[in-house]
Amino acid sequence: MLNYSSKELEKQWQQYWAKDRSFEPSEDFTKPKKYILSMFPFPSGRLHMGHVRNYTLSDAFARYYRQQGFNVLHPIGFDSFGMPAENAAIKNGSHPKKWTYDNIDYMKGEFKSLGFSFSKERELATSDELYTKFEQAFIIDMYEKGLLYRKKGFLNWCPSCHTVLANEQVIDGSCWRCDSDVVKKDMNQYYFKITKYGDELLSDLSKLEGGWPKQVLTMQENWIDKSNGLEFKLAFDETSLDKLNSKFDGFSVFTTRPDTIYGVSYAALAPEHEIVSYMIENLLLDKETIEKIKEMKNASSIDRQKEKSGVALNLHVLHPLTNKPVSIWVANFVLMDYGSGAVMAVPAHDERDFDFAKKYDLPVKGVIKPFGGEFSADKPFTDVGELFDSEMFNGLNSKEAQAKIIEYFEDKKIGKKTTNFKLKDWGVSRQRYWGAPIPFVHCHDCGIVMEKKENLPIALPEDIQITGEGNPLDHHPSWKHCKCPKCGIDALRETDTMDTFVESSWYFLRFCASPKNWGKEAFSKEQIRYWMSVDHYIGGIEHAILHLLYARFFTKVFRDLGYLEFDEPFEKLLTQGMVLKDGAKMSKSKGNTVDPDAIIEKYGADTARLFILFAAPPTQELEWNDNAVDGAYKFIKRFYERSVNVCKTDKIPALEHSKLTKEEKFARKKVYEALVRAEDVYREKYTFNTMIAGVMEAMNALNLQSNSDVWSEGYWILTSIMEPVIPHTCWEISSQKFSFKNLAPQRVVDEVFVENVLTLGVSINGKARVEIEVSPDAANDVIIAMAKESALKWLEGKTIIKEIVVPKKLVNLVIKD
RNA sequence: GCGGAUGUGGUGAAAUUGGUAUACACGCCAGACUUAGGAUCUGGUGUCGCAAGACGUGGAAGUUCGAGUCUUCUCAUCCGCACCA
């Protein structure tokens, strides 16, 4: 009698794997490879069930491909810069570095106790100085290429985190991390020129089709949101020019509907537009108007969306085609950071322009009517239609007119075809301590100067005061004082640090580098060529835009810098569902968390892993169920204890199928069915739940017979299938019984699927009625005759009008009265 | 509003891709063994019905010999984006 004791058994194998260095990738680049990557964690302190699910999935892939003979890279690291470390410092006085690395140590222990087959030697933390060193070098390269620049802008500022946020980090007008209302602030900051890659980031999404979930592709597409249209200038009339002291001769606008241009009845500027600012500064507007504009500017983005409002500026531009005067307004629905911050307004054919016009009683001039219908000024007509009141363009349909009008503007050199993206440049400076310093120096004479690469890394000082007020680097007595790398005079270091999403934008490349060269280079082209791209990338859907977009951007930049030779980093993306308890996402505030350590303590790692993979397919939400966890434990226990029926052997037993009993044949069939299913699951479906169900069925079938060769063959295969899921138990069985020989590719034996009797369903008018047993080579007319005989009771007094035989499945008889 | 998904027993979920709906597991019911246990084993378990049988994959229609699966419409839930000119 065997006794399953998860604790001893698991510990023993974890020690074996550590000692044996079982999971280190080989440096032999002639072998076929698989790069299996799960999104690395922030070292928050302890793993939660979402992590466990994530790494259980990647581990299953990694172990499967190792069995199949691939050279597998399955690394892990820690995305270890970031605000929670600093917040912990503010709260309880610990140093962010200590807090971070203590957490990392603890979490590494958890990885081990879960039996994850990560490469130990390639573990890294992005806050390691060696990592910062190469990152800063890349930043310098990007600056030299003009892909990083500094400018003043209206930035998203989180008053609670005391730092700026990228557009991607503002969710519904709130901070993605702490949920505070984000305000706009006017300040200097560094930007990555991600918009330069807007077109490619969009068009290359098609290369990912099939490999990435559709949802993620759509989300990225919507985020980048490209639109084509016409950009042209609206010029002020004489009176307005005078009013503005000839400081501005006009402003440019962008439209995707040039076909509606004859319907322009006013134009509107964003409250932040430079012309508006000029008028306010020079008191060209009355006090009341200025107040209203200030109100618009200060409104939160949510308030700003509630109701349209605006004020007239008493300025006019001339319509570019008709030369008629058009009044200028400031409107809250015009956004400064899209297009040029100004729009031509066509209330007759645009919902927003219409609402605004109604409120301020502005003219509505229709120029497009439905085909075969008339324009009505009651509501905007936004569909495709036929142009009228549009001079030489009358009668065209609006689609054709768009192209013709753009052409006309280009001919006359008064406008041009333009593409606009909703995607903005990525603002990366953060006014916080625990991040990678931006490696630039401000010199009075030379301006912004790059640090010399040999001086990298620019490391963080450790003796800092973290109070939560202001930027600790800025307040440090000596750190920022330095010499200008160019001219040598006294200068100041940049005290902003980088957004932590910069680190996660290239960590998957760093993993490709052999650790023995980590000090010398970030990675080599040869290593990258071999390991990339990532074959399976597994993580949460919450990174659909942020991390995955930035990582794609960096890949393209690195390609253009000559560091690599491909366009997309992640071949296949698997986005796992959330882990729920009582129908809600597990969270500390709701008090519905399940601690992985407690589950391991009670049942062992294999139970946790089995439950997680069995309870739901990976992309779906997973509802935690204590009873079902118990069930998973019982299965493993049975699986282990019944291995007493298996004979020790180092090759798969040869069985003479025809001599076996019915039960023995059935057991073999179930075992090989499970194998076929497993191959399918790993190759394309990833529905581990059905694979495990198959193994359970096979176990149930094995139990119905007692032939020890059938047991041995069954376990030879089942332990191989299950090793990626419950590795400890399977290594134990495999070492006891098979000297590990079965942890290798398995061959499907077809003879077990050959039946000497087929059971067919007989249905009448598509309705299942009885079953008949026929020989596999029975002719259709014999089958039909048998079917009729078996179904006599339903056929009495009816006429059969059609007979259908579906081979190996069923017979359908169609009857009528 | 736009976009993406999902909807099957008491529960988590299967269904070889148009061929006998509910595999596997949890739960529940009954029984066996008991050194009484939240262990193990055996059997049962979609709904209605004594039964024969009828009904049954959110709802309605359609295509088909045959639909959970395909088509159209519709309802509900979840997620993402949202004044983008």
Coordinates of N, CA, C and O in Angstrom, one line a residue, chain A residues 18 30 88 193 204 220 224 232 236 246 309 355 401 419 438 463 473 492 497 510 551 555 636 652 732 744:
Chain A
A18 N 16.6 21.4 -8.4 CA 17.5 22.4 -8.1 C 19.0 21.9 -8.2 O 19.8 22.6 -8.9
T30 N 21.8 24.6 -32.2 CA 21.4 23.8 -33.4 C 20.1 23.0 -33.0 O 19.5 22.5 -33.9
A88 N 5.3 51.9 0.2 CA 5.6 51.1 1.4 C 6.7 51.8 2.3 O 6.6 51.8 3.5
K193 N 8.7 58.6 -29.2 CA 8.0 59.0 -30.4 C 7.3 57.7 -31.0 O 7.6 57.3 -32.1
D204 N 0.8 45.9 -38.6 CA 1.4 44.6 -38.3 C 0.5 43.8 -37.4 O 0.8 42.6 -37.1
Q220 N -6.1 47.1 -29.5 CA -5.0 47.9 -30.0 C -5.4 48.7 -31.2 O -4.9 49.9 -31.3
I224 N -5.0 52.8 -31.3 CA -4.1 53.5 -32.2 C -5.0 54.4 -33.1 O -4.7 55.6 -33.4
F232 N -6.4 71.6 -43.5 CA -6.2 72.9 -44.3 C -6.2 74.1 -43.3 O -6.6 73.9 -42.1
F236 N -7.8 84.2 -41.1 CA -8.6 85.3 -40.5 C -9.0 86.4 -41.5 O -8.2 86.7 -42.5
S246 N -2.0 91.0 -35.7 CA -1.3 90.2 -36.8 C -0.4 89.1 -36.2 O 0.5 88.6 -36.9
S309 N -20.4 73.3 -24.1 CA -20.5 74.7 -23.9 C -19.4 75.4 -24.6 O -18.4 74.8 -25.1
D355 N -25.4 69.6 -31.9 CA -25.8 69.9 -30.5 C -25.3 71.3 -30.1 O -26.0 72.1 -29.5
A401 N -16.9 62.5 -53.4 CA -16.6 63.9 -53.2 C -15.4 64.1 -52.2 O -14.6 65.0 -52.4
T419 N -3.1 62.0 -42.2 CA -3.5 60.9 -41.4 C -3.4 61.3 -39.9 O -2.3 61.9 -39.6
I438 N 16.7 58.8 -15.8 CA 16.9 59.1 -17.2 C 18.3 59.7 -17.4 O 18.7 60.7 -16.7
D463 N 21.0 56.7 0.0 CA 20.7 57.5 1.2 C 19.7 58.6 0.9 O 20.1 59.7 0.7
L473 N 14.9 62.4 -5.5 CA 16.2 62.6 -6.2 C 16.5 64.1 -6.3 O 17.6 64.5 -6.1
L492 N 23.6 69.8 -13.8 CA 22.6 69.1 -13.0 C 22.1 67.9 -13.7 O 21.7 68.0 -14.9
T497 N 12.7 59.9 -13.2 CA 13.0 58.5 -13.6 C 12.1 58.0 -14.6 O 11.1 58.7 -14.9
R510 N 16.3 40.4 -22.9 CA 17.4 40.2 -21.9 C 17.5 38.7 -21.5 O 18.5 38.1 -21.4
A551 N 5.8 47.0 -25.8 CA 6.8 45.9 -26.1 C 6.9 45.8 -27.6 O 8.0 45.6 -28.2
T555 N 10.3 46.6 -29.9 CA 10.8 45.6 -30.8 C 11.1 46.3 -32.1 O 12.2 46.1 -32.7
I636 N -5.3 12.9 -7.3 CA -3.8 12.7 -7.3 C -3.5 11.5 -6.4 O -2.7 10.7 -6.7
I652 N 7.9 0.6 -22.8 CA 6.5 0.4 -22.8 C 6.1 -1.0 -23.1 O 6.7 -1.6 -24.0
E732 N 7.8 11.2 -9.4 CA 7.9 10.1 -8.4 C 7.6 8.8 -9.0 O 8.3 7.8 -9.0
A744 N 8.8 11.3 -22.4 CA 9.3 11.5 -23.7 C 8.1 11.4 -24.7 O 7.0 11.1 -24.3

